[in-house]
Coordinates of C-alpha atoms in Angstrom, one line a residue:
Chain A
M1 CA -6.6 -14.4 -20.8
A2 CA -6.8 -12.3 -17.8
I3 CA -8.4 -9.2 -17.7
P4 CA -6.3 -6.3 -17.1
K5 CA -6.2 -5.8 -13.2
V6 CA -6.8 -2.3 -12.6
C7 CA -6.6 -1.6 -8.8
G8 CA -6.4 1.0 -6.2
I9 CA -5.8 1.6 -2.4
E10 CA -8.0 3.0 0.3
T11 CA -5.7 4.6 3.1
E12 CA -7.4 5.1 6.8
Y13 CA -5.3 7.7 8.4
G14 CA -4.7 8.1 12.2
I15 CA -6.0 11.3 13.9
L16 CA -5.0 12.9 16.9
V17 CA -6.0 16.1 18.0
R18 CA -3.6 17.9 20.6
G19 CA -3.4 21.3 21.8
P20 CA -6.4 24.0 23.2
V21 CA -9.7 22.7 21.2
S22 CA -13.1 22.3 22.3
D23 CA -14.5 18.8 23.6
A24 CA -16.2 18.9 20.0
V25 CA -12.8 19.1 18.0
A26 CA -11.4 16.8 20.5
N27 CA -13.7 14.0 18.7
P28 CA -11.7 12.4 16.0
V29 CA -15.0 12.4 13.8
T30 CA -15.6 16.0 13.7
A31 CA -11.5 16.4 14.0
S32 CA -11.8 14.2 10.3
S33 CA -14.2 16.5 8.8
L34 CA -12.6 19.4 9.9
L35 CA -9.5 18.3 8.5
I36 CA -10.8 17.6 5.0
N37 CA -13.3 20.5 4.8
A38 CA -10.0 23.2 5.6
Y39 CA -8.1 21.4 2.4
L40 CA -11.8 21.4 0.1
A41 CA -12.1 25.2 1.4
T42 CA -8.7 25.8 0.1
H43 CA -8.2 23.6 -2.6
Q44 CA -11.4 22.8 -4.8
R45 CA -14.9 23.5 -5.2
R46 CA -16.7 21.2 -3.0
V47 CA -18.5 17.9 -5.1
G48 CA -20.3 15.4 -3.1
W49 CA -20.3 11.6 -3.4
D50 CA -23.2 9.7 -4.6
F51 CA -24.1 6.9 -2.9
E52 CA -26.9 5.6 -5.4
D53 CA -25.1 2.8 -6.1
E54 CA -23.4 1.4 -2.8
S55 CA -24.4 -1.8 -1.3
P56 CA -21.6 -3.3 0.8
A57 CA -23.6 -6.0 2.2
S58 CA -23.3 -7.9 -1.1
D59 CA -21.5 -11.2 -0.4
A60 CA -19.3 -12.6 -3.1
R61 CA -20.1 -16.0 -2.2
G62 CA -23.4 -15.4 -3.6
F63 CA -25.6 -13.9 -0.9
R64 CA -27.0 -10.8 0.8
V65 CA -25.9 -10.3 4.6
D66 CA -28.5 -7.6 5.8
D67 CA -28.6 -8.7 9.8
L68 CA -25.1 -8.8 10.6
L69 CA -23.0 -5.7 11.0
A70 CA -22.5 -4.5 7.4
P71 CA -20.1 -1.8 7.1
E72 CA -21.7 1.1 7.6
I73 CA -22.3 4.3 5.2
E74 CA -22.1 7.2 6.9
T75 CA -24.1 9.8 4.3
H76 CA -23.9 12.6 6.9
L77 CA -20.0 13.1 7.3
V78 CA -18.1 15.3 4.9
N79 CA -17.8 12.9 1.4
A80 CA -15.9 14.8 -1.5
V81 CA -14.7 13.8 -4.8
L82 CA -11.2 15.4 -6.1
T83 CA -10.1 16.2 -9.3
N84 CA -7.2 13.4 -9.6
G85 CA -10.7 11.1 -9.5
A86 CA -9.9 10.2 -5.5
R87 CA -12.3 10.0 -3.0
Y88 CA -12.1 11.9 0.3
Y89 CA -14.3 10.9 3.3
V90 CA -14.8 10.4 7.1
D91 CA -15.0 6.6 7.3
H92 CA -15.7 6.0 10.9
A93 CA -13.8 7.9 12.7
H94 CA -10.6 8.2 10.7
P95 CA -9.9 10.5 7.2
E96 CA -9.6 8.3 4.3
I97 CA -8.5 8.6 1.0
S98 CA -9.3 6.2 -1.9
T99 CA -6.9 6.5 -4.9
P100 CA -8.7 6.7 -8.4
E101 CA -8.3 3.8 -10.5
C102 CA -5.0 3.1 -11.7
L103 CA -4.0 0.7 -14.6
T104 CA -0.8 -0.3 -12.9
A105 CA 0.9 -0.8 -9.6
R106 CA 2.8 2.1 -10.7
E107 CA 0.5 4.2 -10.9
V108 CA -1.1 3.3 -7.7
V109 CA 2.5 4.1 -6.2
L110 CA 1.8 7.5 -7.4
F111 CA -1.4 8.3 -6.6
D112 CA -0.7 6.5 -3.1
R113 CA 2.2 9.3 -2.8
A114 CA -0.2 12.2 -3.8
A115 CA -3.2 10.6 -1.0
E116 CA -0.4 11.5 1.7
Q117 CA 0.4 15.2 0.4
I118 CA -3.1 15.5 0.2
V119 CA -3.1 14.7 4.0
R120 CA -0.2 17.0 4.8
A121 CA -1.7 19.9 2.7
S122 CA -5.3 19.3 5.0
M123 CA -3.2 19.5 8.3
N124 CA -1.4 22.5 7.1
A125 CA -5.0 24.3 5.9
A126 CA -6.5 22.7 9.6
A127 CA -4.1 24.3 11.6
G128 CA -5.1 28.0 9.9
L129 CA -8.7 27.0 11.7
L130 CA -7.5 25.9 15.2
P131 CA -6.5 28.2 18.1
P132 CA -2.9 29.1 18.8
G133 CA -1.1 25.5 19.9
A134 CA -3.5 22.9 18.5
E135 CA -3.2 20.5 15.8
I136 CA -4.3 18.1 14.1
L137 CA -1.5 15.1 13.0
C138 CA -2.0 12.3 10.9
H139 CA -0.2 9.0 10.9
K140 CA -0.2 6.3 7.7
N141 CA 0.1 3.5 10.1
N142 CA -2.9 0.3 10.5
S143 CA -3.2 0.5 14.6
D144 CA -2.7 2.6 17.5
G145 CA -0.9 0.0 19.7
K146 CA -3.8 -0.7 21.9
G147 CA -5.7 -3.1 20.4
N148 CA -7.2 -0.5 17.9
S149 CA -6.7 -1.2 14.1
Y150 CA -8.0 0.7 11.1
G151 CA -7.2 -0.5 7.2
C152 CA -5.6 0.4 4.4
H153 CA -6.9 -1.7 1.6
E154 CA -6.7 -2.8 -2.1
N155 CA -8.7 -3.4 -4.6
Y156 CA -8.5 -5.2 -8.2
L157 CA -10.8 -6.2 -10.8
I158 CA -11.5 -9.5 -11.3
A159 CA -13.6 -11.3 -14.4
R160 CA -16.7 -12.4 -13.1
E161 CA -16.5 -16.0 -14.5
V162 CA -13.8 -16.9 -11.9
P163 CA -15.2 -19.1 -9.2
F164 CA -14.7 -17.2 -6.1
A165 CA -13.6 -20.2 -3.8
R166 CA -11.0 -20.5 -6.2
I167 CA -9.7 -16.7 -5.5
V168 CA -10.0 -17.4 -1.7
Q169 CA -8.2 -20.9 -1.9
Q170 CA -5.4 -19.7 -4.2
I171 CA -4.7 -15.9 -3.1
T172 CA -4.5 -16.9 0.8
P173 CA -1.0 -18.2 0.6
H174 CA 0.2 -14.9 -0.9
F175 CA -1.7 -13.0 1.7
V176 CA -0.2 -14.9 4.7
T177 CA 3.0 -14.7 3.6
R178 CA 3.3 -11.4 1.3
Q179 CA 4.2 -9.3 4.5
V180 CA 7.9 -10.8 4.7
V181 CA 7.7 -8.3 1.9
V182 CA 5.6 -5.9 2.4
G183 CA 5.1 -5.7 6.0
A184 CA 5.3 -1.8 7.6
G185 CA 6.8 -3.4 10.9
K186 CA 5.1 -3.0 14.8
V187 CA 6.4 -2.4 18.3
G188 CA 4.9 -4.9 20.3
C189 CA 2.0 -7.4 20.1
E190 CA -1.8 -6.8 19.9
L191 CA -3.3 -10.2 20.3
P192 CA -5.8 -10.6 22.9
G193 CA -4.1 -12.5 25.9
V194 CA -0.9 -11.7 24.8
A195 CA 1.5 -9.6 26.5
A196 CA 2.2 -6.6 24.3
D197 CA 6.1 -7.1 24.9
A198 CA 5.7 -10.7 24.6
V199 CA 6.6 -9.8 20.8
P200 CA 9.1 -7.4 21.2
Y201 CA 8.9 -6.8 17.2
Q202 CA 6.5 -8.0 14.4
L203 CA 6.8 -7.7 10.4
S204 CA 3.2 -6.3 10.1
Q205 CA 1.0 -3.8 11.5
R206 CA -1.8 -5.7 11.1
A207 CA -1.3 -9.6 11.2
D208 CA -2.9 -9.6 14.8
F209 CA -6.3 -8.4 14.3
F210 CA -7.3 -11.5 11.7
E211 CA -9.3 -14.2 13.3
E212 CA -11.3 -15.7 10.2
E213 CA -9.9 -17.1 6.5
V214 CA -13.2 -15.7 4.6
G215 CA -15.9 -13.4 5.3
L216 CA -17.7 -9.9 5.1
E217 CA -16.5 -8.1 8.1
T218 CA -13.8 -5.3 8.1
T219 CA -14.1 -4.4 11.2
L220 CA -14.8 -7.3 13.7
K221 CA -13.7 -10.9 13.2
R222 CA -11.6 -9.6 10.2
P223 CA -10.8 -12.2 7.5
I224 CA -8.0 -13.0 5.6
V225 CA -10.1 -12.7 2.3
N226 CA -13.1 -10.4 2.5
T227 CA -16.1 -11.0 0.5
R228 CA -17.4 -7.9 0.0
D229 CA -19.0 -8.0 -3.6
E230 CA -19.5 -4.5 -4.6
P231 CA -18.4 -4.5 -8.3
H232 CA -18.8 -0.5 -9.0
A233 CA -18.7 -1.8 -12.4
D234 CA -21.0 -4.2 -14.3
P235 CA -22.0 -6.9 -11.9
S236 CA -22.1 -9.1 -15.1
K237 CA -18.7 -9.1 -16.1
Y238 CA -16.7 -7.9 -13.1
R239 CA -15.7 -8.8 -9.6
R240 CA -14.0 -6.5 -7.2
L241 CA -11.3 -7.9 -4.8
H242 CA -11.5 -5.9 -1.8
V243 CA -8.5 -6.9 0.3
I244 CA -8.2 -5.8 3.4
V245 CA -5.3 -7.6 5.3
G246 CA -2.5 -5.1 4.1
D247 CA -0.5 -2.3 6.0
A248 CA -0.2 0.8 4.3
N249 CA 3.4 1.3 3.6
M250 CA 5.9 4.1 3.5
S251 CA 8.2 2.5 1.0
E252 CA 7.4 3.0 -2.7
T253 CA 9.1 -0.4 -3.5
A254 CA 6.7 -2.2 -0.6
T255 CA 3.2 -0.4 -2.0
L256 CA 4.9 -1.4 -5.5
V257 CA 5.4 -4.9 -4.9
K258 CA 2.5 -5.5 -2.8
V259 CA 0.1 -4.4 -5.7
G260 CA 2.0 -5.9 -8.3
A261 CA 2.9 -8.7 -7.3
T262 CA -1.1 -9.7 -5.8
A263 CA -2.3 -8.2 -9.4
V264 CA -0.1 -11.0 -11.0
V265 CA -0.9 -14.0 -8.3
L266 CA -4.4 -12.6 -9.3
A267 CA -3.8 -12.8 -13.0
M268 CA -2.9 -16.6 -12.6
I269 CA -5.5 -17.4 -10.6
E270 CA -8.0 -15.8 -13.1
D271 CA -6.1 -17.9 -15.6
D272 CA -6.7 -21.2 -14.0
F273 CA -2.1 -21.3 -14.0
L274 CA -1.1 -21.0 -10.3
G275 CA -2.4 -24.5 -8.8
D276 CA -4.0 -25.3 -5.5
D277 CA -0.8 -26.9 -3.9
L278 CA 0.4 -23.9 -1.7
A279 CA -2.8 -24.2 0.5
L280 CA -2.1 -23.7 3.8
A281 CA -3.2 -26.2 6.5
A282 CA -3.8 -23.1 9.2
P283 CA -4.0 -19.8 7.4
V284 CA -5.1 -17.6 10.8
A285 CA -2.7 -18.9 12.7
A286 CA 0.1 -18.9 10.4
I287 CA -0.7 -14.9 9.2
R288 CA 0.2 -14.0 12.9
Q289 CA 3.2 -16.7 13.6
V290 CA 4.6 -15.1 10.4
S291 CA 4.6 -11.9 11.4
H292 CA 5.9 -12.7 14.8
D293 CA 9.2 -14.3 13.5
P294 CA 11.4 -11.7 12.2
S295 CA 14.1 -14.2 11.8
L296 CA 11.9 -15.3 8.9
R297 CA 13.2 -19.2 9.9
Q298 CA 9.7 -20.8 11.2
T299 CA 7.7 -22.9 9.1
V300 CA 3.9 -23.3 8.7
L301 CA 2.3 -26.1 7.6
L302 CA 0.5 -26.5 4.2
R303 CA -2.5 -28.5 3.5
S304 CA -0.2 -31.0 1.4
G305 CA 1.5 -31.7 4.7
R306 CA 5.0 -30.1 4.1
R307 CA 6.4 -27.4 6.2
F308 CA 7.8 -23.8 4.2
T309 CA 8.9 -20.8 5.9
A310 CA 6.8 -17.9 4.5
M311 CA 10.1 -16.9 2.7
Q312 CA 9.7 -20.3 0.4
V313 CA 6.3 -19.5 -0.2
Q314 CA 6.9 -16.6 -1.6
I315 CA 9.9 -17.8 -4.0
A316 CA 7.2 -20.6 -5.1
L317 CA 4.7 -18.0 -5.9
L318 CA 7.2 -15.4 -7.6
E319 CA 9.2 -18.7 -9.5
R320 CA 5.4 -19.5 -11.0
A321 CA 4.4 -15.7 -11.6
Q322 CA 8.4 -15.6 -13.8
Q323 CA 6.8 -18.8 -15.6
Y324 CA 3.4 -17.2 -16.0
A325 CA 5.4 -14.1 -17.2
G326 CA 7.3 -16.0 -19.9
S327 CA 4.1 -18.5 -21.1
R328 CA 1.4 -15.8 -20.9
G329 CA 3.1 -12.5 -20.9
L330 CA 1.8 -10.1 -18.1
G331 CA -0.3 -7.8 -20.3
A332 CA -2.8 -7.8 -17.4
V333 CA -0.9 -5.9 -15.0
G334 CA 1.2 -4.0 -17.8
E335 CA 4.1 -5.9 -19.4
E336 CA 7.1 -3.1 -18.5
V337 CA 5.5 -2.4 -15.1
G338 CA 4.8 -6.2 -14.8
R339 CA 8.9 -6.9 -15.5
E340 CA 9.6 -4.2 -12.9
V341 CA 7.4 -5.7 -10.4
L342 CA 9.1 -9.3 -10.6
A343 CA 12.7 -8.1 -10.5
A344 CA 12.1 -5.4 -7.6
W345 CA 10.1 -8.6 -5.8
E346 CA 13.1 -11.3 -6.7
A347 CA 15.5 -8.7 -5.1
T348 CA 13.6 -8.1 -2.4
L349 CA 13.3 -11.9 -2.0
A350 CA 16.4 -12.0 -2.6
G351 CA 18.1 -9.5 0.2
L352 CA 16.2 -10.8 2.8
E353 CA 17.5 -14.6 2.4
R354 CA 20.8 -12.7 2.2
D355 CA 20.5 -10.6 4.7
P356 CA 17.7 -8.1 5.9
N357 CA 19.8 -5.3 6.2
T358 CA 20.7 -5.2 2.4
V359 CA 17.0 -4.5 2.2
A360 CA 16.5 -1.9 4.8
H361 CA 16.1 0.9 1.6
Q362 CA 13.2 -1.4 0.3
V363 CA 11.2 -3.0 3.1
D364 CA 9.6 -0.8 5.8
W365 CA 9.6 -3.8 8.7
V366 CA 13.3 -4.0 7.9
A367 CA 14.1 -0.2 7.8
K368 CA 11.8 0.4 11.1
Q369 CA 13.4 -2.2 13.2
R370 CA 17.3 -1.6 12.2
L371 CA 16.0 2.0 13.3
I372 CA 14.9 0.9 16.6
D373 CA 17.4 -1.5 17.4
A374 CA 19.8 1.3 16.7
Y375 CA 18.2 3.2 18.7
A376 CA 17.3 0.8 21.7
D377 CA 21.3 -0.2 21.5
R378 CA 22.7 3.8 21.8
H379 CA 20.8 4.6 24.9
R380 CA 20.5 1.1 26.2
I381 CA 16.7 1.0 26.5
D382 CA 14.9 -2.2 26.5
P383 CA 11.9 -3.7 24.7
G384 CA 8.7 -2.3 26.4
D385 CA 10.3 1.7 26.8
A386 CA 7.6 3.9 25.2
R387 CA 10.5 5.7 22.8
L388 CA 10.7 2.8 21.0
K389 CA 6.9 2.4 20.7
A390 CA 7.1 6.5 19.7
L391 CA 9.6 5.6 17.0
D392 CA 7.4 2.9 15.5
L393 CA 4.6 5.7 15.3
Q394 CA 6.6 8.2 14.1
Y395 CA 7.6 6.3 11.3
H396 CA 4.5 6.8 9.9
D397 CA 4.4 10.2 11.0
M398 CA 2.9 12.7 7.9
R399 CA 4.6 15.5 9.1
A400 CA 7.6 16.1 7.3
E401 CA 9.5 17.5 10.1
R402 CA 8.7 14.7 12.2
C403 CA 8.4 11.6 9.8
L404 CA 10.9 8.9 10.1
A405 CA 10.4 7.1 7.2
L406 CA 11.7 10.1 5.3
R407 CA 14.9 9.9 6.7
V408 CA 15.8 6.3 6.7
G409 CA 17.0 6.6 2.8
L410 CA 14.0 4.6 1.9
D411 CA 14.3 4.6 -2.3
T412 CA 11.8 6.6 -4.6
L413 CA 10.2 5.3 -7.6
V414 CA 8.3 8.6 -8.4
L415 CA 9.6 12.0 -9.0
P416 CA 8.0 15.0 -6.7
D417 CA 7.0 17.1 -10.1
A418 CA 4.7 14.1 -10.7
V419 CA 3.5 13.5 -6.9
D420 CA 2.3 17.3 -7.2
R421 CA 0.3 16.9 -10.3
A422 CA -1.5 13.5 -9.3
T423 CA -2.9 15.5 -6.4
T424 CA -5.3 17.2 -8.9
E425 CA -4.9 15.8 -12.2
P426 CA -6.4 12.0 -12.7
P427 CA -4.6 9.0 -14.5
T428 CA -5.0 9.0 -18.3
T429 CA -5.8 4.9 -18.2
T430 CA -9.2 4.1 -16.6
R431 CA -12.4 5.8 -16.2
A432 CA -11.2 7.9 -13.0
Y433 CA -9.6 10.0 -16.0
F434 CA -13.7 11.2 -17.1
R435 CA -14.4 11.8 -13.6
G436 CA -11.3 13.8 -12.9
R437 CA -11.5 16.0 -15.6
C438 CA -15.1 16.8 -15.7
L439 CA -14.9 18.0 -12.6
A440 CA -12.0 20.1 -12.6
K441 CA -13.7 21.4 -15.8
W442 CA -17.2 21.7 -15.0
P443 CA -16.9 21.6 -10.4
D444 CA -21.1 24.0 -10.4
E445 CA -22.8 21.4 -13.1
I446 CA -21.7 18.5 -11.4
A447 CA -23.8 17.5 -8.5
A448 CA -22.4 14.5 -7.3
A449 CA -20.3 11.7 -8.4
N450 CA -19.3 8.0 -7.6
W451 CA -17.0 5.5 -9.2
D452 CA -19.6 4.4 -11.6
S453 CA -21.3 7.4 -12.3
I454 CA -21.4 11.3 -12.6
V455 CA -24.5 13.0 -12.3
F456 CA -25.0 16.0 -14.5
D457 CA -26.9 19.3 -13.3
V458 CA -27.3 21.3 -16.1
G459 CA -30.1 23.7 -15.1
R460 CA -33.3 23.6 -16.5
D461 CA -33.4 19.7 -17.3
P462 CA -33.6 16.9 -15.1
L463 CA -30.2 15.6 -13.7
R464 CA -28.5 13.6 -16.0
R465 CA -26.3 10.9 -14.4
V466 CA -23.3 9.3 -16.6
P467 CA -22.9 5.6 -16.1
M468 CA -19.3 4.5 -16.1
M469 CA -19.9 0.9 -15.9
E470 CA -16.9 0.0 -17.6
P471 CA -13.4 1.0 -15.8
L472 CA -11.6 1.2 -18.5
R473 CA -14.2 3.6 -21.1
G474 CA -13.4 7.2 -19.9
T475 CA -9.7 7.0 -20.3
A476 CA -8.2 10.0 -22.3
E477 CA -7.8 7.9 -25.6
Y478 CA -11.7 7.7 -25.5
V479 CA -12.6 11.1 -24.4
A480 CA -9.8 13.6 -23.9
S481 CA -10.8 15.4 -27.1
L482 CA -14.4 14.8 -26.6
I483 CA -14.0 17.5 -23.0
D484 CA -11.8 19.3 -24.8
E485 CA -13.8 20.4 -27.3
S486 CA -17.1 20.8 -25.2
D487 CA -17.5 23.9 -23.4
T488 CA -20.5 23.1 -21.7
P489 CA -21.8 20.0 -19.8
T490 CA -24.4 19.9 -22.3
E491 CA -22.6 19.8 -25.1
L492 CA -20.4 17.2 -23.9
L493 CA -23.9 15.1 -23.2
A494 CA -24.8 15.5 -26.3
R495 CA -21.4 14.4 -28.1
L496 CA -21.8 11.4 -25.5
G497 CA -24.9 10.4 -26.8
S498 CA -24.6 10.9 -30.0
Chain B
M1 CA 36.3 -27.9 20.3
A2 CA 36.3 -30.0 17.3
E3 CA 32.4 -28.3 16.3
R4 CA 34.2 -24.8 16.6
T5 CA 37.0 -25.7 14.4
Q6 CA 34.1 -27.0 11.8
K7 CA 32.4 -23.4 12.3
Q8 CA 35.4 -21.2 11.3
K9 CA 36.0 -23.5 8.3
P10 CA 33.2 -23.6 5.8
A11 CA 32.9 -25.7 3.0
P12 CA 35.1 -24.3 0.3
S13 CA 32.3 -23.5 -2.4
R14 CA 30.8 -21.5 0.5
T15 CA 34.2 -19.7 1.1
D16 CA 34.2 -18.9 -2.6
E17 CA 30.6 -17.3 -2.4
Q18 CA 31.3 -15.3 0.6
A19 CA 34.4 -14.3 -1.0
E20 CA 32.9 -12.5 -4.0
S21 CA 30.1 -11.0 -2.0
A22 CA 31.3 -9.7 0.7
P23 CA 33.1 -6.7 0.1
V24 CA 29.9 -5.6 -1.3
V25 CA 27.9 -6.5 1.4
A26 CA 30.2 -4.8 3.9
A27 CA 30.6 -1.7 1.7
S28 CA 26.8 -1.5 1.6
G29 CA 26.6 -2.3 5.6
D30 CA 28.9 0.2 6.7
K31 CA 26.8 3.1 4.3
L32 CA 23.8 1.8 6.0
K33 CA 25.4 2.0 9.5
A34 CA 26.7 5.7 9.0
E35 CA 23.3 6.7 7.7
L36 CA 21.8 5.3 10.5
D37 CA 24.5 6.8 13.2
D38 CA 23.8 10.0 11.2
L39 CA 19.6 9.7 12.0
L40 CA 20.6 9.2 15.8
D41 CA 22.9 12.2 15.9
E42 CA 19.7 14.1 15.0
I43 CA 16.7 11.9 16.4
D44 CA 16.2 13.9 19.6
D45 CA 15.5 16.7 17.5
V46 CA 12.5 14.8 15.3
L47 CA 11.3 12.6 18.1
E48 CA 8.3 14.1 20.1
T49 CA 9.7 15.7 23.8
N50 CA 7.8 13.6 25.6
A51 CA 7.6 10.0 24.2
E52 CA 5.4 8.7 27.0
D53 CA 3.0 10.7 27.0
F54 CA 2.9 11.0 23.1
V55 CA 2.8 7.0 23.0
K56 CA -0.1 7.2 26.2
S57 CA -2.2 9.9 24.3
Y58 CA -2.1 8.0 20.8
V59 CA -5.6 6.5 21.0
Q60 CA -7.6 5.6 17.4
K61 CA -10.9 4.4 17.5
G62 CA -10.9 1.1 15.6
G63 CA -12.0 1.9 11.6
E64 CA -12.8 -0.2 8.0

């Protein structure tokens, strides 16, 4: 039986500095630090990230890769843990938030929304530190339209014993075709050697940037399946599948289906329920071709020799997921949320098949395309006009008063009150609960924290590291009363040790 | 000409299907269009004043 698909999202936001600022602040690395520091100064006590157990050069195929460009960890840059269990830091030249570990796709939707709210609060806090007329703007997108991309990564817990080759083989058709449902849409094309307006509009922000089927890289020669083997959990029992192929979504339904459907497909792979027959002949060519075809009509070649549209591949995957739900249940993704995910996935595919306009409130690329087409029509402007690219950028704008995604009628799945709470309170269902609660209760006695441990500084004793190698320990069920009943970390540590 | 006639007369089963689903789609289509029209009416207040400069200045470093 597949293990629970503990999951989360890490989003790098686009950042732009405008107005009368020094060259130093105009630098995106400095601006990202300023943004995050401004938030921390106004919202919570700072606790730093602990890099003890990070090993981004480990490869899931079973070897270490130290001589190629391993993902950099810039330890001198701001890097904080939040009381909701999230990590907020500067990655390369972007502010990035990793949601806390979640048990279901619905929780991911909530904490992804909370992350947006944290970024918005950061922009406001930063404005107070900048000269009049200066501002830092953030966008939840994945490309600047000029060939530079930054990621929205997903993570899923998988049993270590599942052969990695099976995961690669069987998840790839989903990663290539899911963009018909969860693509965020993009004006123009960024494929090297192709004119930007040769593709006036495409489904995905990211598809142009994928050059390999499988590999360790995330910044160059990006692979459809990333092999980083850094489980942040007991490595003898778990893998963390690090997914770099997705777009950042503005639609909550899209985030729900992106994470939920992928979790179900991974559960099917883990239980060896899915099979190999949807394997594609040329995944890299296919991911671009699918993205470049908003008509959804072109077919891609399967290794079996058959030709399917991306829609047909998605429908085949959905049908198998429905069979899986019937025969094995959806325990691995949460029964109720799993049913909600399958229903939303089915409704979206059915709508896309009938008429994409019918899913304009659920699918980002459809919502954006409708807006762009209507604007171009009203003002009689041609593809390639800068105003259309501006609409694309502003769809993802984190300023509420400028964000177009907030104005196109997208369905919402989470209530504003719950989002507010999720900016400071952790999920109760994973070890993020322990991290977040301890941080809120004893910020002065925590020296550092990371995904799989917390380091307490309780005065005269040496630092005490509490390992959290099990993502489903440290939940409210296990530790709420322990934390409630402990007045000091020393008491907590004594209770934990007993 | 024959081809055109054929297109105007879809197969009977298809007609039934359309007759059943058409009003719903049309209604939601009108609603969607009205929403978009409202948005386009106010969009000049929301859009960056100089779209060309905004787009040109939007340069990011690669990430991840």
